[in-house]
CSV table of C-alpha atoms in Angstrom, one decimal:
chain,number,residue,atom,x,y,z
O,1,UNK,CA,8.2,-9.1,-2.2
O,2,UNK,CA,11.3,-9.8,-0.2
O,3,UNK,CA,11.2,-13.4,-1.9
O,4,UNK,CA,11.3,-11.4,-5.3
O,5,UNK,CA,14.2,-9.2,-4.1
O,6,UNK,CA,16.2,-12.7,-2.7
O,7,UNK,CA,15.8,-13.7,-6.4
O,8,UNK,CA,16.8,-10.4,-7.6
O,9,UNK,CA,20.1,-10.2,-5.7
O,10,UNK,CA,20.9,-14.1,-6.5
O,11,UNK,CA,20.3,-13.4,-10.1
O,12,UNK,CA,22.7,-10.2,-9.9
O,13,UNK,CA,25.4,-12.3,-8.3
O,14,UNK,CA,25.2,-15.0,-11.1
O,15,UNK,CA,25.2,-12.7,-13.9
O,16,UNK,CA,28.2,-10.9,-12.3
O,17,UNK,CA,30.1,-14.0,-12.9
O,18,UNK,CA,29.6,-14.6,-16.6
O,19,UNK,CA,31.6,-11.9,-18.4
O,20,UNK,CA,30.3,-12.2,-22.2
O,21,UNK,CA,30.6,-9.7,-24.7
O,22,UNK,CA,27.5,-8.7,-26.9
O,23,UNK,CA,28.5,-10.9,-29.7
O,24,UNK,CA,28.4,-13.8,-27.4
O,25,UNK,CA,24.9,-12.9,-26.6
O,26,UNK,CA,23.8,-13.7,-30.2
O,27,UNK,CA,25.2,-10.6,-32.6
O,28,UNK,CA,22.9,-8.8,-35.1
O,29,UNK,CA,19.6,-10.5,-35.6
O,30,UNK,CA,19.2,-10.8,-39.4
O,31,UNK,CA,16.4,-13.1,-39.0
O,32,UNK,CA,14.3,-10.4,-37.3
O,33,UNK,CA,11.7,-10.3,-40.3
O,34,UNK,CA,10.5,-13.5,-42.0
O,35,UNK,CA,9.7,-13.6,-45.7
O,36,UNK,CA,6.3,-12.3,-45.1
O,37,UNK,CA,7.7,-9.4,-43.4
O,38,UNK,CA,6.4,-10.2,-40.0
O,39,UNK,CA,8.5,-10.0,-36.9
O,40,UNK,CA,8.7,-12.6,-34.3
O,41,UNK,CA,9.2,-11.4,-31.0
O,42,UNK,CA,10.3,-13.6,-28.1
O,43,UNK,CA,9.2,-12.5,-24.8
O,44,UNK,CA,9.1,-13.7,-21.1
O,45,UNK,CA,6.9,-12.7,-18.3
O,46,UNK,CA,4.0,-14.9,-19.1
O,47,UNK,CA,2.4,-16.1,-15.6
O,48,UNK,CA,2.6,-20.0,-15.2
O,49,UNK,CA,-0.6,-21.8,-16.4
O,50,UNK,CA,-1.1,-22.7,-12.8
O,51,UNK,CA,-2.1,-18.9,-12.1
O,52,UNK,CA,-5.0,-18.9,-14.6
O,53,UNK,CA,-6.4,-15.9,-14.3
O,54,UNK,CA,-3.3,-14.1,-15.1
O,55,UNK,CA,-1.9,-16.4,-17.3
O,56,UNK,CA,-5.4,-16.0,-19.4
O,57,UNK,CA,-5.2,-12.4,-18.9
O,58,UNK,CA,-1.5,-12.2,-20.6
O,59,UNK,CA,-2.3,-14.1,-23.5
O,60,UNK,CA,-5.5,-12.0,-23.8
O,61,UNK,CA,-3.2,-8.8,-24.3
O,62,UNK,CA,-1.0,-10.7,-26.5
O,63,UNK,CA,-4.0,-11.6,-28.7
O,64,UNK,CA,-5.2,-7.9,-28.6
O,65,UNK,CA,-1.7,-6.8,-29.7
O,66,UNK,CA,-1.3,-8.9,-32.3
O,67,UNK,CA,-4.8,-7.8,-33.7
O,68,UNK,CA,-3.6,-4.4,-33.6
O,69,UNK,CA,-0.2,-5.0,-35.1
O,70,UNK,CA,-0.6,-7.7,-37.6
O,71,UNK,CA,3.1,-7.7,-38.7
O,72,UNK,CA,4.5,-8.7,-35.3
O,73,UNK,CA,4.0,-12.1,-33.8
O,74,UNK,CA,4.6,-12.6,-29.9
O,75,UNK,CA,6.0,-15.8,-28.7
O,76,UNK,CA,5.4,-15.4,-24.9
O,77,UNK,CA,7.2,-17.7,-22.6
O,78,UNK,CA,6.5,-18.5,-19.0
O,79,UNK,CA,8.7,-17.2,-16.1
O,80,UNK,CA,10.8,-14.0,-15.2
O,81,UNK,CA,14.4,-14.3,-14.0
O,82,UNK,CA,15.2,-17.3,-12.9
O,83,UNK,CA,18.7,-17.3,-11.0
O,84,UNK,CA,19.3,-21.0,-11.8
O,85,UNK,CA,19.0,-20.7,-15.3
O,86,UNK,CA,19.8,-17.1,-16.5
O,87,UNK,CA,23.7,-17.1,-16.5
O,88,UNK,CA,23.4,-20.5,-18.8
O,89,UNK,CA,20.8,-18.7,-21.3
O,90,UNK,CA,22.9,-15.4,-21.2
O,91,UNK,CA,26.5,-17.5,-21.9
O,92,UNK,CA,24.5,-19.4,-24.7
O,93,UNK,CA,22.8,-16.8,-26.2
O,94,UNK,CA,19.3,-18.2,-25.3
O,95,UNK,CA,17.8,-15.2,-23.6
O,96,UNK,CA,14.4,-13.9,-24.8
O,97,UNK,CA,14.4,-10.9,-27.1
O,98,UNK,CA,12.6,-8.8,-24.6
O,99,UNK,CA,13.4,-10.4,-21.1
O,100,UNK,CA,12.6,-9.3,-17.2
O,101,UNK,CA,15.0,-8.1,-15.1
O,102,UNK,CA,15.3,-6.5,-11.5
O,103,UNK,CA,16.4,-3.1,-10.6
O,104,UNK,CA,19.7,-4.7,-9.4
O,105,UNK,CA,20.6,-6.3,-12.7
O,106,UNK,CA,20.9,-3.9,-15.3
O,107,UNK,CA,24.0,-1.7,-14.5
O,108,UNK,CA,26.1,-5.1,-14.6
O,109,UNK,CA,24.4,-6.2,-17.9
O,110,UNK,CA,25.1,-2.8,-19.4
O,111,UNK,CA,28.4,-2.7,-18.4
O,112,UNK,CA,29.0,-6.0,-19.6
O,113,UNK,CA,27.4,-5.0,-23.2
O,114,UNK,CA,24.8,-7.6,-22.8
O,115,UNK,CA,21.9,-5.8,-23.8
O,116,UNK,CA,20.7,-3.6,-26.6
O,117,UNK,CA,20.9,0.5,-26.9
O,118,UNK,CA,17.4,1.3,-27.6
O,119,UNK,CA,17.7,5.1,-27.2
O,120,UNK,CA,17.3,6.3,-30.7
O,121,UNK,CA,14.0,4.4,-30.8
O,122,UNK,CA,12.2,5.5,-27.6
O,123,UNK,CA,11.6,8.9,-29.3
O,124,UNK,CA,8.9,7.5,-31.2
O,125,UNK,CA,7.1,6.2,-28.0
O,126,UNK,CA,6.3,9.6,-26.3
O,127,UNK,CA,5.3,8.0,-23.5
O,128,UNK,CA,8.7,7.0,-22.3
O,129,UNK,CA,9.4,10.5,-21.9
O,130,UNK,CA,6.7,10.6,-19.0
O,131,UNK,CA,8.3,8.1,-17.1
O,132,UNK,CA,9.9,9.1,-13.7
O,133,UNK,CA,13.6,10.3,-14.5
O,134,UNK,CA,14.9,8.5,-11.5
O,135,UNK,CA,13.3,5.2,-11.9
O,136,UNK,CA,14.3,5.5,-16.2
O,137,UNK,CA,17.8,6.0,-14.7
O,138,UNK,CA,18.1,2.2,-13.6
O,139,UNK,CA,17.9,1.3,-17.4
O,140,UNK,CA,20.5,3.8,-18.4
O,141,UNK,CA,24.4,3.9,-18.6
O,142,UNK,CA,26.4,6.8,-17.4
O,143,UNK,CA,25.9,8.7,-20.4
O,144,UNK,CA,22.0,8.6,-20.6
O,145,UNK,CA,21.8,5.6,-23.2
O,146,UNK,CA,18.6,3.5,-22.6
O,147,UNK,CA,18.5,-0.1,-22.6
O,148,UNK,CA,15.1,-1.1,-21.1
O,149,UNK,CA,11.9,0.2,-19.4
O,150,UNK,CA,10.6,0.0,-15.9
O,151,UNK,CA,7.6,-2.2,-15.1
O,152,UNK,CA,7.0,-1.7,-11.4
O,153,UNK,CA,8.6,-0.3,-8.6
O,154,UNK,CA,8.3,-0.3,-4.6
O,155,UNK,CA,9.6,1.3,-1.7
O,156,UNK,CA,9.5,0.5,2.0
O,157,UNK,CA,7.3,2.2,4.5
O,158,UNK,CA,5.7,1.3,7.6
O,159,UNK,CA,2.8,-0.9,7.6
O,160,UNK,CA,0.4,-0.8,10.8
O,161,UNK,CA,-2.8,-2.1,12.2
O,162,UNK,CA,-5.4,0.9,12.3
O,163,UNK,CA,-7.7,-0.8,14.7
O,164,UNK,CA,-4.9,-1.3,17.2
O,165,UNK,CA,-3.8,2.2,16.8
O,166,UNK,CA,-7.2,3.4,17.9
O,167,UNK,CA,-7.6,1.1,20.6
O,168,UNK,CA,-4.1,2.5,22.0
O,169,UNK,CA,-5.3,6.1,21.5
O,170,UNK,CA,-3.0,6.7,18.7
O,171,UNK,CA,-4.4,8.4,15.2
O,172,UNK,CA,-4.7,6.0,12.6
O,173,UNK,CA,-4.4,8.8,10.1
O,174,UNK,CA,-1.4,10.2,11.5
O,175,UNK,CA,1.4,7.1,11.6
O,176,UNK,CA,4.6,7.9,13.4
O,177,UNK,CA,6.9,10.2,11.5
O,178,UNK,CA,10.1,9.4,13.3
O,179,UNK,CA,12.0,6.3,15.3
O,180,UNK,CA,11.2,7.8,18.4
O,181,UNK,CA,7.6,8.2,17.7
O,182,UNK,CA,7.7,4.2,16.4
O,183,UNK,CA,9.2,3.6,20.1
O,184,UNK,CA,6.5,5.5,21.8
O,185,UNK,CA,3.7,4.1,19.6
O,186,UNK,CA,5.0,0.4,20.3
O,187,UNK,CA,5.1,1.0,23.7
O,188,UNK,CA,1.2,1.9,24.1
O,189,UNK,CA,0.1,-0.8,21.5
O,190,UNK,CA,1.9,-3.5,23.4
O,191,UNK,CA,0.3,-2.1,26.8
O,192,UNK,CA,-2.9,-3.3,25.4
O,193,UNK,CA,-2.2,-6.9,26.4
O,194,UNK,CA,-3.6,-10.1,25.1
O,195,UNK,CA,-0.2,-11.1,23.4
O,196,UNK,CA,0.0,-8.0,21.2
O,197,UNK,CA,3.3,-6.8,20.3
O,198,UNK,CA,3.7,-3.3,19.3
O,199,UNK,CA,6.6,-3.5,16.6
O,200,UNK,CA,8.1,-6.5,14.9
O,201,UNK,CA,11.5,-6.9,13.0
O,202,UNK,CA,13.1,-9.9,11.0
O,203,UNK,CA,16.5,-11.3,11.9
O,204,UNK,CA,16.7,-14.4,10.0
O,205,UNK,CA,17.1,-16.0,6.7
O,206,UNK,CA,18.8,-12.7,5.3
O,207,UNK,CA,15.8,-10.5,6.3
O,208,UNK,CA,17.5,-9.1,9.4
O,209,UNK,CA,20.1,-7.4,7.0
O,210,UNK,CA,17.5,-6.6,4.6
O,211,UNK,CA,15.4,-4.8,7.3
O,212,UNK,CA,18.7,-3.3,8.8
O,213,UNK,CA,19.5,-1.7,5.2
O,214,UNK,CA,16.1,-0.3,5.1
O,215,UNK,CA,16.4,1.1,8.7
O,216,UNK,CA,20.0,2.5,8.5
O,217,UNK,CA,18.8,4.2,5.0
O,218,UNK,CA,15.6,5.9,6.6
O,219,UNK,CA,18.5,7.5,9.0
O,220,UNK,CA,20.5,8.9,6.2
O,221,UNK,CA,23.1,6.1,6.5
O,222,UNK,CA,24.6,3.6,3.9
O,223,UNK,CA,25.1,0.0,4.1
O,224,UNK,CA,28.2,0.3,1.2
O,225,UNK,CA,29.9,2.9,-0.6
O,226,UNK,CA,32.1,3.2,-3.8
O,227,UNK,CA,35.2,4.9,-2.8
O,228,UNK,CA,37.3,5.1,-5.8
O,229,UNK,CA,36.4,2.2,-7.5
O,230,UNK,CA,36.2,-0.3,-4.5
O,231,UNK,CA,33.3,-0.9,-2.5
O,232,UNK,CA,33.7,-0.8,1.2
O,233,UNK,CA,31.2,-1.4,4.2
O,234,UNK,CA,29.8,2.0,5.6
O,235,UNK,CA,27.4,0.4,8.1
O,236,UNK,CA,29.7,0.8,11.1
O,237,UNK,CA,28.5,4.3,11.8
O,238,UNK,CA,26.3,6.8,13.9
O,239,UNK,CA,22.9,5.6,11.9
O,240,UNK,CA,24.2,1.5,11.9
O,241,UNK,CA,24.6,2.2,16.0
O,242,UNK,CA,21.5,3.7,16.3
O,243,UNK,CA,19.2,1.2,14.6
O,244,UNK,CA,20.8,-1.6,16.6
O,245,UNK,CA,20.6,0.1,19.8
O,246,UNK,CA,16.9,1.3,19.4
O,247,UNK,CA,15.9,-2.3,18.6
O,248,UNK,CA,17.9,-3.6,21.8
O,249,UNK,CA,16.1,-0.7,23.5
O,250,UNK,CA,12.6,-1.7,22.4
O,251,UNK,CA,13.2,-5.6,22.9
O,252,UNK,CA,14.9,-5.4,26.5
O,253,UNK,CA,14.0,-2.1,28.2
O,254,UNK,CA,10.6,-1.3,26.8
O,255,UNK,CA,9.3,-4.9,26.1
O,256,UNK,CA,7.3,-3.8,23.1
O,257,UNK,CA,8.7,-6.3,20.5
O,258,UNK,CA,7.4,-9.7,22.2
O,259,UNK,CA,9.6,-12.7,23.3
O,260,UNK,CA,9.4,-14.7,19.8
O,261,UNK,CA,12.2,-13.7,18.1
O,262,UNK,CA,14.4,-14.9,14.7
O,263,UNK,CA,11.6,-14.1,12.6
O,264,UNK,CA,11.5,-14.3,8.7
O,265,UNK,CA,9.3,-13.2,5.8
O,266,UNK,CA,6.2,-14.7,6.8
O,267,UNK,CA,6.3,-14.4,10.5
O,268,UNK,CA,5.4,-10.9,10.5
O,269,UNK,CA,2.5,-11.2,7.9
O,270,UNK,CA,1.3,-13.9,9.9
O,271,UNK,CA,0.9,-11.8,13.2
O,272,UNK,CA,-0.3,-8.8,11.2
O,273,UNK,CA,-3.1,-10.8,9.7
O,274,UNK,CA,-4.1,-12.4,13.3
O,275,UNK,CA,-4.4,-8.9,14.6
O,276,UNK,CA,-1.4,-9.3,17.3
O,277,UNK,CA,0.9,-6.8,15.7
O,278,UNK,CA,1.0,-2.9,15.4
O,279,UNK,CA,3.6,-2.2,12.8
O,280,UNK,CA,6.4,-3.3,11.0
O,281,UNK,CA,8.3,-2.2,7.8
O,282,UNK,CA,7.0,-3.2,4.6
O,283,UNK,CA,6.0,-2.7,0.9
O,284,UNK,CA,2.4,-2.1,0.1
O,285,UNK,CA,2.2,-5.7,-1.7
O,286,UNK,CA,2.5,-7.0,1.7
O,287,UNK,CA,-1.3,-6.2,2.2
O,288,UNK,CA,-3.2,-8.3,-0.3
O,289,UNK,CA,-0.9,-11.1,0.9
O,290,UNK,CA,-1.6,-10.5,4.2
O,291,UNK,CA,-5.5,-10.6,3.3
O,292,UNK,CA,-5.5,-13.1,1.0
O,293,UNK,CA,-3.2,-15.8,2.9
O,294,UNK,CA,-3.7,-14.7,6.5
O,295,UNK,CA,-7.3,-13.6,7.1
O,296,UNK,CA,-6.6,-10.0,7.4
O,297,UNK,CA,-9.2,-7.4,6.1
O,298,UNK,CA,-8.1,-4.3,3.8
O,299,UNK,CA,-9.8,-1.8,6.1
O,300,UNK,CA,-7.6,-2.7,9.1
O,301,UNK,CA,-4.3,-1.7,7.5
O,302,UNK,CA,-2.6,1.8,7.2
O,303,UNK,CA,0.7,2.5,5.5
O,304,UNK,CA,3.1,5.6,6.3
O,305,UNK,CA,6.1,6.9,5.3
O,306,UNK,CA,9.3,5.3,6.7
O,307,UNK,CA,10.2,6.7,10.0
O,308,UNK,CA,12.7,9.8,9.8
O,309,UNK,CA,12.2,9.8,6.1
O,310,UNK,CA,15.8,10.6,5.2
O,311,UNK,CA,16.0,7.6,2.7
O,312,UNK,CA,14.2,4.3,2.3
O,313,UNK,CA,15.0,0.9,0.5
O,314,UNK,CA,13.3,0.5,-3.0
O,315,UNK,CA,13.6,-1.6,-6.1
O,316,UNK,CA,11.5,-2.7,-8.5
O,317,UNK,CA,11.2,-4.8,-12.2
O,318,UNK,CA,11.5,-4.0,-15.9
O,319,UNK,CA,12.4,-5.6,-19.2
O,320,UNK,CA,15.6,-5.1,-21.3
O,321,UNK,CA,16.4,-5.7,-24.8
O,322,UNK,CA,19.0,-8.6,-25.8
O,323,UNK,CA,22.2,-7.8,-27.1
O,324,UNK,CA,22.5,-7.6,-30.8
O,325,UNK,CA,18.7,-7.2,-31.9
O,326,UNK,CA,17.6,-5.7,-35.1
O,327,UNK,CA,16.0,-2.1,-35.3
O,328,UNK,CA,12.7,-4.1,-36.7
O,329,UNK,CA,13.0,-6.2,-33.1
O,330,UNK,CA,13.7,-3.2,-31.0
O,331,UNK,CA,11.0,-1.6,-32.2
O,332,UNK,CA,8.6,-4.5,-32.2
O,333,UNK,CA,9.9,-4.8,-28.3
O,334,UNK,CA,9.2,-0.9,-27.6
O,335,UNK,CA,5.7,-1.5,-29.3
O,336,UNK,CA,4.8,-4.4,-26.9
O,337,UNK,CA,6.0,-2.8,-23.8
O,338,UNK,CA,4.3,0.4,-24.2
O,339,UNK,CA,1.2,-1.3,-25.5
O,340,UNK,CA,1.1,-3.6,-22.6
O,341,UNK,CA,2.4,-1.8,-19.3
O,342,UNK,CA,4.3,1.3,-20.1
O,343,UNK,CA,1.1,3.0,-21.7
O,344,UNK,CA,-0.8,4.9,-18.7
O,345,UNK,CA,-4.0,4.2,-20.7
O,346,UNK,CA,-3.7,0.8,-20.3
O,347,UNK,CA,-4.3,1.1,-16.7
O,348,UNK,CA,-8.1,1.6,-17.7
O,349,UNK,CA,-8.3,-1.8,-19.3
O,350,UNK,CA,-6.2,-3.6,-16.7
O,351,UNK,CA,-7.9,-2.0,-13.6
O,352,UNK,CA,-11.2,-2.6,-15.1
O,353,UNK,CA,-9.9,-6.3,-15.5
O,354,UNK,CA,-8.5,-6.5,-11.9
O,355,UNK,CA,-11.6,-5.1,-10.1
O,356,UNK,CA,-13.9,-7.7,-12.3
O,357,UNK,CA,-11.8,-10.6,-10.9
O,358,UNK,CA,-11.4,-9.2,-7.7
O,359,UNK,CA,-7.6,-8.3,-7.9
O,360,UNK,CA,-6.5,-5.4,-5.6
O,361,UNK,CA,-6.7,-1.9,-7.4
O,362,UNK,CA,-5.6,1.3,-5.8
O,363,UNK,CA,-2.6,0.3,-3.6
O,364,UNK,CA,0.3,3.2,-3.7
O,365,UNK,CA,2.5,1.5,-5.9
O,366,UNK,CA,3.8,0.7,-8.7
O,367,UNK,CA,4.3,4.8,-9.3
O,368,UNK,CA,6.9,4.9,-12.5
O,369,UNK,CA,5.1,7.9,-14.1
O,370,UNK,CA,5.2,11.8,-13.7
O,371,UNK,CA,3.2,14.4,-15.5
O,372,UNK,CA,-0.3,13.4,-17.5
O,373,UNK,CA,0.5,9.8,-17.4
O,374,UNK,CA,0.6,9.9,-13.5
O,375,UNK,CA,-2.5,11.8,-13.8
O,376,UNK,CA,-4.2,9.1,-16.0
O,377,UNK,CA,-3.1,6.3,-13.5
O,378,UNK,CA,-4.3,8.0,-10.3
O,379,UNK,CA,-7.8,8.7,-11.9
O,380,UNK,CA,-8.0,4.9,-13.3
O,381,UNK,CA,-7.0,4.0,-9.6
O,382,UNK,CA,-9.8,5.9,-8.3
O,383,UNK,CA,-12.3,5.0,-10.5
O,384,UNK,CA,-11.6,1.2,-10.0
O,385,UNK,CA,-10.1,1.2,-6.4
O,386,UNK,CA,-11.3,-1.6,-4.6
O,387,UNK,CA,-9.1,-1.1,-1.6
O,388,UNK,CA,-9.3,2.1,1.0
O,389,UNK,CA,-6.8,4.2,-0.6
O,390,UNK,CA,-7.1,6.8,2.0
O,391,UNK,CA,-5.6,4.2,4.4
O,392,UNK,CA,-2.2,4.6,2.4
O,393,UNK,CA,-2.6,8.8,2.0
O,394,UNK,CA,0.3,9.1,4.6
O,395,UNK,CA,2.5,7.0,2.6
O,396,UNK,CA,1.4,8.6,-0.9
O,397,UNK,CA,2.2,11.9,0.5
O,398,UNK,CA,5.7,11.4,1.1
O,399,UNK,CA,6.8,9.5,-1.9
O,400,UNK,CA,7.9,12.6,-3.6
O,401,UNK,CA,10.1,14.1,-0.5
O,402,UNK,CA,11.8,10.7,0.5
O,403,UNK,CA,15.1,9.5,-1.4
O,404,UNK,CA,14.7,6.0,-2.7
O,405,UNK,CA,17.8,3.9,-2.7
O,406,UNK,CA,18.6,0.4,-3.9
O,407,UNK,CA,19.9,-2.7,-2.6
O,408,UNK,CA,23.9,-2.6,-1.9
O,409,UNK,CA,26.5,-4.9,-4.0
O,410,UNK,CA,26.1,-8.8,-3.0
O,411,UNK,CA,23.1,-8.0,-1.1
O,412,UNK,CA,22.2,-11.7,0.2
O,413,UNK,CA,25.6,-11.9,1.3
O,414,UNK,CA,25.7,-8.7,3.3
O,415,UNK,CA,22.3,-9.3,4.4
O,416,UNK,CA,23.2,-12.5,5.6
O,417,UNK,CA,26.1,-11.1,7.5
O,418,UNK,CA,23.8,-8.4,9.0
O,419,UNK,CA,21.5,-11.1,10.4
O,420,UNK,CA,23.7,-11.7,12.9
O,421,UNK,CA,23.9,-8.6,14.4
O,422,UNK,CA,20.1,-8.4,14.3
O,423,UNK,CA,19.7,-11.6,15.7
O,424,UNK,CA,21.9,-10.7,18.9
O,425,UNK,CA,20.2,-7.5,19.7
O,426,UNK,CA,16.9,-9.2,19.8
O,427,UNK,CA,17.9,-12.4,21.8
O,428,UNK,CA,20.7,-11.3,23.8
O,429,UNK,CA,20.1,-8.5,26.3
O,430,UNK,CA,24.1,-8.1,27.1
O,431,UNK,CA,24.6,-8.1,23.2
O,432,UNK,CA,27.5,-5.5,22.5
O,433,UNK,CA,26.3,-3.2,19.7
O,434,UNK,CA,29.7,-1.8,18.7
O,435,UNK,CA,31.3,-5.2,18.7
O,436,UNK,CA,28.5,-6.4,16.3
O,437,UNK,CA,28.8,-3.7,14.1
O,438,UNK,CA,32.5,-4.2,14.0
O,439,UNK,CA,32.6,-7.9,13.1
O,440,UNK,CA,29.8,-7.4,10.6
O,441,UNK,CA,32.0,-4.6,9.0
O,442,UNK,CA,35.2,-7.0,8.7
O,443,UNK,CA,33.0,-9.7,7.0
O,444,UNK,CA,31.3,-7.4,4.7
O,445,UNK,CA,34.5,-5.9,3.4
O,446,UNK,CA,35.5,-9.4,2.8
O,447,UNK,CA,32.4,-10.1,0.6
O,448,UNK,CA,32.5,-6.7,-1.1
O,449,UNK,CA,36.1,-7.1,-2.2
O,450,UNK,CA,34.7,-9.5,-5.1
O,451,UNK,CA,32.7,-6.7,-6.5
O,452,UNK,CA,34.2,-5.1,-9.7
């Protein structure tokens, strides 16, 4: 998931430098309908042919949709948002009609009028009214106009090894609720010996700054704030100090984080898969990766809420509509999206297929619906679940009560700066937390000065 977010922020950074008007993105699309009355809709999101199962499933969905909507032809393109090509496609008016974005991108695209307002058409698709308001808001402007629809979302929680919890005398159905609880549990797990580490954290390749952001959010702090139109660093705060000091104490006083440091994305998944790690912060989609790539077992892992629970890092993916689309294309795009993923009823067909092809069903996210749609999804998940949903109950129970915050502006540059502070406290027992935060604050403010 971090790799997805890395592309996300890179894409946002590149898009931000492309100041194009809506006209430059391809003005009104007078060619929406052909002479025979058909609309050809260009979309992306098609998995690559190398991922045969999901590629073929996507095309099967396209065929089913076209059969049900004979006046619409879908031209499906491989790929999602590639930060290397997106700015050029945007500048050249070559974006697909309905295109994939990350949650970090819509605000900038909307502000630059590079996407179409679809608000007056959504009323004809009632399912859109059951999207969670806070999730749909990502694709809206400050007046409530809508420019796209969410597809998936995620939020960070505490991933833990239930077997190690049992061995350490901890209750695997009651994971730590505070960072103080995490520290205590990590000591007990480390005391098992045999190379087991109680708690793991990142500090390399921008992953350290990413986790620092999650941790400061959990304490109610911020990484950056907008002060009268100017972005400023906000992590040199009591919450920021608490994050670094606790990690330093766990590493050097408790020795509950292991000797090996300078870890990046795959390292903690590998440790968790090998049964040598008790806990780390993660999203639900880490679990199938641990199982499939690092030889773990689904029943081994639990997912709890972010400790202290004053906030958590979240994000997700969705689809937006290219600027200048005709009403016919916008309505065709909404028909496609509400058929393919925004319809809660679709979960029945997709979960059945996933179960039959041994894809995981029943992980606690995405959770983009409310009301009857959410109930439909939950019932389908329960019917086809092939992962132990009870293991994620603590996380699921907390989802409605923990605020979800998005990444800061210029996230990857900020993360690289915060990596240094994370590295220092985990590799130098004499690290000065106050100085590390002050130095990072100076660098972060220089980075944020470019944000408009």
